[in-house]
C-alpha angles and dihedrals in degrees: 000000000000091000095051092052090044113044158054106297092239126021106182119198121215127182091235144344092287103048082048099053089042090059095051103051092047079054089050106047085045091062092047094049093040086050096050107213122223129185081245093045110023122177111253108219113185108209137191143203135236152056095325108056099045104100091048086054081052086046107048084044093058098044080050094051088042086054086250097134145343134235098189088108096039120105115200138207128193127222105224145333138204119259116231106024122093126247097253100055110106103246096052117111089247097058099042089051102052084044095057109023129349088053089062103038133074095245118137112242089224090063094049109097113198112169108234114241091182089059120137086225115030101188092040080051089046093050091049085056097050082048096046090054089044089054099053092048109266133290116305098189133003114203107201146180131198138215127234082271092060083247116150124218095328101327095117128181108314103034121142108242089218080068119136121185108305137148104278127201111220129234120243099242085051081056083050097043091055112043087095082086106046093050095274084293103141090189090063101048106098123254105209126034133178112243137165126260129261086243094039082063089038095064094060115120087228126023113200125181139194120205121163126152133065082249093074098043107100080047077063105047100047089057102034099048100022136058135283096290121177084206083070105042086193086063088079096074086073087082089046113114086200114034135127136174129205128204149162123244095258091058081062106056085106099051121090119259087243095061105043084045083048100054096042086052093058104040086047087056090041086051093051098040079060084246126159132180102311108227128178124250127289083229099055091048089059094051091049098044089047081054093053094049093040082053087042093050098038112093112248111241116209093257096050084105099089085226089053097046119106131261112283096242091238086056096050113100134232120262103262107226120242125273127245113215116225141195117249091239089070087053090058119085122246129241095260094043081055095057088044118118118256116242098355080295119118114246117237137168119274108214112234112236126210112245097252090057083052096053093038086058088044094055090043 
């Protein structure tokens, strides 16, 4: 019961990175079919970049090619981009993207949402993002990575998990982390980045993360078995009503047994029940996100704030009536209070008896 109180809602085991990924993309083009996109209603699909996703990207191109499904009603968010190279550099998330994903899909270009690191103005570039996402109605899935931190797109440790997108300055194990891919050349490798926030992941309607290696295990671990930690950004999907992770076995070789043998047995009941991840109605989204924008609108009053708000009228009490001060001699009883009975019972003696009379009734 502890795990269930204290954990992602789906960890999904996998034996390695492929079967993983695999497992990922057929999720993923079953909720795109199961939604039915429309151009009036297109499924939002948030993306990353990457090592990790990589095989799902190999994957989703394949089932389009094969006529499996069809991303001509997907919009589609990134999570984050590098500030000062262009575009069209090899190591930007737009290229990266278009190599490995956008280039070999039906997707319109003018659905595909990339932040600009090159901007004249990078937080007025960060707030049009945060508008843009808020205008297509929100996020349906997020698909993430993580880093060996636990960090997501760029929130490393430290973030604070109330985060939206924002400039973000990286650590210098991310710079590390990332020269691969700059030649080993730690003075190319960019310095900033844009990235989403921790809450602007969080208000997906799905969260879905990938996590393989042994590298990532401790990442893992520290989400998965301990509290909600802004030194691990993962952390956060504790309080997600809708997230899963999927790994392979070598990204849980930090977990306890319990908890690995927790997790496959209940993915092996959820399998044989016919159960999939459970997600609320479309119906009841709507409700909630009209909610949100009619709080949002409404002008805040100065007792919105439940300690601030007035007394309830059958609460208020009733004036108390002034005191009026007295002397001590009015305190005092009078001769004839003092001679009166007790109790409405008439006073009388009570003889006093030795102590050998007291111990003789006690016996008897």
């Amino acid at each position: 019961m502890l795990l269930e109180l204290k954990s992602i809602r789906r960890l999904i085991i996998r034996d390695d990175k492929a079967t993983a990924a695999k497992y990922i993309s057929e999720y993923i083009i079953s909720r795109i079919k199961s939604f039915g996109p429309t151009p009036q209603k297109p499924f939002v699909l948030g993306l990353p970049t990457g090592s990790s996703p990589e095989g799902v990207y190999k994957n989703l191109v394949a089932a389009h090619k094969n006529g499996e499904v069809s991303f001509r009603n997907v919009v589609t968010f990134n999570m984050d981009e590098y500030v000062g190279i262009p575009r069209e550099h090899p190591e930007s998330y737009h290229s990266f993207m278009y190599h490995h994903f956008f280039s070999h899909v039906d997707v319109d270009p003018a659905n595909i949402n990339i932040l600009n690191g090159n901007a004249e103005d990078l937080e007025e570039e960060c707030i049009a993002y945060e508008e843009k996402i808020k205008r297509a109605g929100g996020i349906e899935l997020f698909l993430g990575g993580i880093g060996p931190d636990g960090h997501i797109a760029f929130n490393e440790p430290g973030s604070s998990l109330r985060s939206r997108t924002r400039v973000k300055t990286l650590a210098y194990e991310t710079i590390m982390a990332n020269s691969r891919f700059f030649g080993n050349d730690l003075s190319k490798v960019p310095k900033m980045a844009l990235t989403v926030g921790v809450q602007t992941v969080l208000d997906a309607r799905e969260v879905v993360i990938i996590i393989t290696g042994a590298h990532k295990a401790l990442a893992l671990q520290k989400c998965i078995e301990q509290g909600v930690n802004h030194m691990w950004t993962l952390s956060a999907l504790q309080m997600h009503p809708y997230a899963m992770c999927v790994v392979d076995e070598d990204a849980t070789l930090e977990l306890q047994v319990k908890t690995v043998k927790y997790f496959k047995s209940i993915e092996q009941v959820a399998t044989s029940q016919g159960f999939g991840q459970a997600l609320p109605s479309e119906e009841l989204v709507l409700k909630k996100r009209d909610s949100v924008l009619e709080k949002l609108d409404s002008p805040r009053s100065p007792t919105a704030n439940s300690f601030l708000a007035p007394a309830r009228p059958e609460l208020v009490r009733a004036v108390t009536p002034d005191l009026v001060p007295d002397s001590m001699h009015e305190r005092l009883p009078s001769p004839a209070e003092k001679s009166m009975p007790l109790d409405g019972l008439e006073a009388k003696e009570v003889p006093l008896l030795a102590m050998h009379e007291r111990v003789d009734s006690m016996v008897a």
